[in-house]
Coordinates of C-alpha atoms in Angstrom, one line a residue:
M29 CA 77.2 -168.9 113.1
L30 CA 79.1 -165.7 113.6
L31 CA 79.4 -164.2 117.1
A32 CA 78.8 -160.4 117.0
A33 CA 77.0 -159.3 120.2
G34 CA 79.9 -158.2 122.1
R35 CA 80.4 -154.5 123.7
G36 CA 84.1 -154.3 122.7
E37 CA 85.0 -152.2 125.7
R38 CA 88.8 -152.2 125.2
M39 CA 88.3 -150.8 121.4
R40 CA 86.4 -147.9 122.9
P41 CA 86.1 -145.2 121.6
L42 CA 85.8 -146.9 118.3
T43 CA 83.0 -149.1 119.4
D44 CA 81.0 -146.3 121.0
T45 CA 79.5 -145.7 117.4
T46 CA 80.5 -148.9 115.5
P47 CA 79.8 -152.5 116.5
K48 CA 83.5 -154.2 116.7
P49 CA 82.7 -156.7 114.0
L50 CA 82.0 -153.7 111.6
L51 CA 85.5 -152.1 112.2
T52 CA 87.4 -152.2 109.1
V53 CA 90.6 -154.2 108.3
Q54 CA 92.4 -153.3 105.0
G55 CA 89.1 -151.4 104.1
R56 CA 86.6 -154.4 104.7
A57 CA 84.6 -155.0 107.7
L58 CA 85.8 -157.8 110.2
L59 CA 82.6 -159.7 109.5
D60 CA 82.9 -159.5 105.9
W61 CA 86.3 -161.1 106.0
H62 CA 84.4 -164.2 107.4
L63 CA 81.5 -164.1 105.2
G64 CA 83.7 -163.8 102.2
A65 CA 85.5 -167.1 103.1
L66 CA 82.3 -168.7 104.0
Q67 CA 80.6 -167.9 100.8
R68 CA 84.1 -169.0 98.8
D69 CA 84.0 -172.3 100.8
G70 CA 80.4 -173.2 99.8
V71 CA 78.6 -172.2 103.1
R72 CA 75.2 -170.5 102.1
Q73 CA 73.3 -170.1 105.1
V74 CA 74.8 -167.9 108.1
L75 CA 73.2 -166.9 111.5
V76 CA 74.6 -163.7 113.1
N77 CA 73.8 -162.8 116.7
T78 CA 73.9 -159.3 117.6
A79 CA 73.3 -157.0 120.8
W80 CA 75.4 -153.6 121.2
L81 CA 74.3 -151.3 118.2
G82 CA 72.8 -154.4 116.6
A83 CA 70.7 -152.7 114.2
Q84 CA 73.9 -151.7 112.3
I85 CA 75.0 -155.1 111.6
P86 CA 71.9 -156.3 109.4
A87 CA 71.8 -152.8 107.7
H88 CA 75.3 -153.4 106.6
L89 CA 75.4 -157.2 105.6
D90 CA 72.1 -157.3 104.3
A91 CA 73.1 -154.6 101.6
V92 CA 75.8 -157.1 100.2
W93 CA 75.6 -160.7 101.0
P94 CA 72.1 -162.0 100.0
A95 CA 73.3 -161.0 96.2
Q96 CA 76.1 -163.0 96.8
G97 CA 74.1 -166.0 97.4
L98 CA 74.4 -166.0 101.2
Q99 CA 71.1 -166.6 103.1
L100 CA 71.3 -164.5 106.7
Q101 CA 69.4 -164.9 109.8
Y102 CA 70.0 -162.7 113.0
S103 CA 69.5 -163.5 116.8
H104 CA 69.0 -160.0 118.3
E105 CA 69.9 -160.6 122.0
Q106 CA 69.7 -156.9 123.0
D107 CA 66.1 -156.6 121.5
D108 CA 64.8 -159.9 123.1
F109 CA 66.8 -159.7 126.7
G110 CA 68.4 -156.1 127.0
Q111 CA 71.7 -157.6 126.9
A112 CA 74.4 -159.7 125.2
L113 CA 74.1 -163.7 126.4
E114 CA 78.0 -164.5 126.1
T115 CA 79.0 -167.2 123.8
A116 CA 77.5 -170.3 125.2
G117 CA 74.1 -168.4 126.1
G118 CA 74.1 -166.8 122.6
I119 CA 74.6 -170.1 120.8
A120 CA 72.1 -171.9 122.9
R121 CA 69.6 -169.2 122.0
A122 CA 70.4 -169.7 118.2
V123 CA 70.6 -173.6 118.3
P124 CA 66.8 -174.3 117.1
R125 CA 67.9 -172.4 113.9
L126 CA 71.2 -174.1 113.6
G127 CA 71.8 -177.7 112.0
A128 CA 72.9 -180.5 114.2
A129 CA 76.6 -179.6 113.4
F130 CA 77.8 -176.0 112.4
W131 CA 80.6 -173.7 112.0
L132 CA 81.3 -171.1 114.6
A133 CA 83.5 -167.9 114.4
A134 CA 83.9 -165.0 116.6
G135 CA 83.2 -161.8 114.2
D136 CA 86.1 -159.7 115.6
V137 CA 88.9 -162.1 114.7
Y138 CA 91.0 -161.6 111.5
A139 CA 91.9 -165.2 110.1
P140 CA 91.8 -164.5 106.1
D141 CA 93.6 -167.5 105.4
F142 CA 91.2 -170.0 107.1
V143 CA 89.4 -172.5 105.2
F144 CA 85.9 -173.6 106.1
D145 CA 86.5 -177.1 104.8
A146 CA 83.2 -178.9 103.7
A147 CA 84.9 -182.4 103.8
Q148 CA 86.1 -181.8 107.5
A149 CA 82.7 -180.5 108.6
Q150 CA 81.0 -183.7 107.2
A151 CA 83.5 -185.9 109.0
F152 CA 83.0 -184.2 112.1
A153 CA 79.3 -184.4 111.7
A154 CA 79.6 -188.2 111.3
S155 CA 81.9 -188.4 114.2
D156 CA 81.1 -188.8 117.9
D157 CA 82.8 -185.6 118.7
L158 CA 80.9 -182.6 120.1
A159 CA 83.2 -180.0 119.0
H160 CA 86.4 -179.6 116.9
V161 CA 88.5 -176.4 117.8
W162 CA 91.1 -174.5 115.9
L163 CA 94.3 -173.5 118.0
V164 CA 96.9 -170.8 117.1
P165 CA 100.3 -170.3 118.5
N166 CA 99.9 -168.1 121.7
P167 CA 100.1 -164.2 120.8
A168 CA 102.0 -161.8 123.0
H169 CA 98.9 -160.8 124.8
H170 CA 98.1 -164.4 125.6
P171 CA 101.1 -166.4 126.5
A172 CA 99.7 -168.9 128.6
G173 CA 97.4 -170.3 126.0
D174 CA 93.9 -172.2 126.6
F175 CA 94.1 -175.8 125.6
G176 CA 96.5 -178.4 124.8
L177 CA 96.9 -180.7 121.4
Q178 CA 97.6 -184.4 121.4
E179 CA 98.4 -184.9 117.9
S180 CA 97.3 -188.1 116.2
T181 CA 100.7 -188.4 114.5
P182 CA 103.8 -186.2 115.4
G183 CA 103.7 -183.2 113.3
S184 CA 100.5 -183.7 111.7
G185 CA 98.7 -180.5 113.4
T186 CA 95.6 -182.4 114.4
G187 CA 94.2 -184.7 117.0
R188 CA 92.6 -184.3 120.4
A189 CA 92.2 -181.1 122.3
L190 CA 93.2 -181.4 125.8
N191 CA 92.1 -179.6 128.9
L192 CA 95.5 -178.9 130.3
P193 CA 95.6 -177.0 133.9
P194 CA 97.6 -173.7 133.6
A195 CA 101.0 -173.7 134.3
P196 CA 102.2 -171.9 137.5
A197 CA 102.9 -168.3 137.3
G198 CA 106.2 -167.5 135.5
Q199 CA 106.6 -171.2 134.3
T200 CA 105.9 -172.8 131.1
G201 CA 104.2 -176.2 131.6
A202 CA 105.6 -179.6 130.4
A203 CA 103.0 -180.0 127.6
P204 CA 102.4 -177.0 125.2
R205 CA 99.3 -174.9 125.5
Y206 CA 97.8 -173.2 122.3
T207 CA 95.4 -170.3 122.2
Y208 CA 91.7 -171.3 120.8
S209 CA 91.3 -169.2 117.5
T210 CA 87.7 -168.8 118.4
I211 CA 86.7 -170.8 115.1
A212 CA 85.1 -174.3 115.7
L213 CA 83.0 -176.9 114.6
L214 CA 80.4 -177.7 117.2
K215 CA 77.2 -179.9 117.6
A216 CA 73.9 -178.8 118.9
A217 CA 74.0 -181.6 121.3
L218 CA 76.8 -180.0 123.4
F219 CA 74.0 -177.4 124.3
A220 CA 71.7 -179.8 125.8
A221 CA 71.8 -182.0 128.8
P222 CA 74.1 -183.5 130.1
W223 CA 76.6 -180.9 128.8
C224 CA 74.5 -177.8 129.1
D225 CA 71.8 -176.8 131.7
I226 CA 70.3 -174.1 129.6
A227 CA 66.8 -174.7 128.4
A228 CA 66.3 -175.3 124.8
G229 CA 66.5 -172.1 122.9
N230 CA 67.6 -170.3 125.8
P231 CA 64.0 -168.5 126.5
Q232 CA 65.2 -167.1 129.9
G233 CA 68.1 -165.5 128.2
V234 CA 71.0 -166.9 130.4
A235 CA 74.4 -165.4 129.7
A236 CA 77.4 -168.2 129.8
P237 CA 80.6 -168.7 128.6
L238 CA 81.7 -171.5 125.9
A239 CA 84.8 -172.6 127.5
P240 CA 83.4 -174.7 130.3
L241 CA 81.4 -176.7 127.8
L242 CA 84.6 -177.2 125.7
R243 CA 86.4 -178.3 128.6
Q244 CA 83.7 -180.8 129.5
A245 CA 83.8 -182.3 125.8
M246 CA 87.7 -182.5 126.1
D247 CA 87.6 -184.4 129.3
A248 CA 85.0 -187.0 127.8
G249 CA 87.4 -187.3 124.8
R250 CA 84.8 -185.9 122.4
C251 CA 86.8 -182.6 121.4
G252 CA 89.0 -182.8 118.4
A253 CA 91.5 -180.0 117.5
S254 CA 93.7 -178.6 114.6
L255 CA 96.5 -176.2 114.5
Y256 CA 96.0 -173.2 112.3
T257 CA 99.1 -171.4 111.4
G258 CA 97.7 -168.6 108.9
R259 CA 97.2 -165.2 109.6
W260 CA 95.3 -164.4 112.7
T261 CA 94.6 -161.8 115.1
D262 CA 92.3 -161.2 117.8
V263 CA 91.4 -157.6 117.3
G264 CA 90.8 -156.6 120.8
T265 CA 92.5 -153.3 121.1
P266 CA 93.0 -150.1 118.8
E267 CA 96.5 -151.0 118.8
R268 CA 96.2 -154.3 117.1
L269 CA 93.7 -152.7 114.6
T270 CA 96.1 -150.0 113.8
A271 CA 98.9 -152.6 113.3
L272 CA 96.7 -154.7 110.9
N273 CA 95.9 -151.7 108.8
Q274 CA 99.5 -150.4 108.8
A275 CA 100.7 -153.8 107.5
A276 CA 98.4 -153.6 104.4

């Protein structure tokens, strides 16, 4: 599942006429970077949620990707409910059309080196984990990070995700915190009781964030994590988009 429903307020005026995931980096829409990687790594079915200027997204994607072997589906939140449903709300809406375990990536993140590893997805599906998140070193605009990482062996870069309390203002916590890359493997079970109280398929259009569900999974010892050190940018401002294109 690719998340593409946000308004992109901080990207205005660029997003007044173009959905943020269709803004281009090095001549290619942000969504196309993810879809190219998914296609390369053997994923064949992708669901994209939309809201703001949502009709532009299938018009763009359907002109390219079905011919490349991708089967695309859409969850049009603006059409169904008049608004975007945030991350967990949007996923809950789409879960009946997703598998028991699935990849998740935000459509407004540039991560061209990420590998959607089939063997890792299969191992996750067979595990008791509800989630596996990829973390990145904290960018300048998010120095406090989001979650901790308890490595299975020192230096392995993979292990368990930790729900660490934020460090006091101006201080560095005893355990390092990393930033959630917005790329993850998730189980549909995370969007059902006892973890999530949104009705199956989210028929009421409840808007809800994902982070509280991830923190529940971490507290229960059911969320893995890996450190991703490839190229990564949260394309959240026009300045970051300009910097990416100038670096080409």
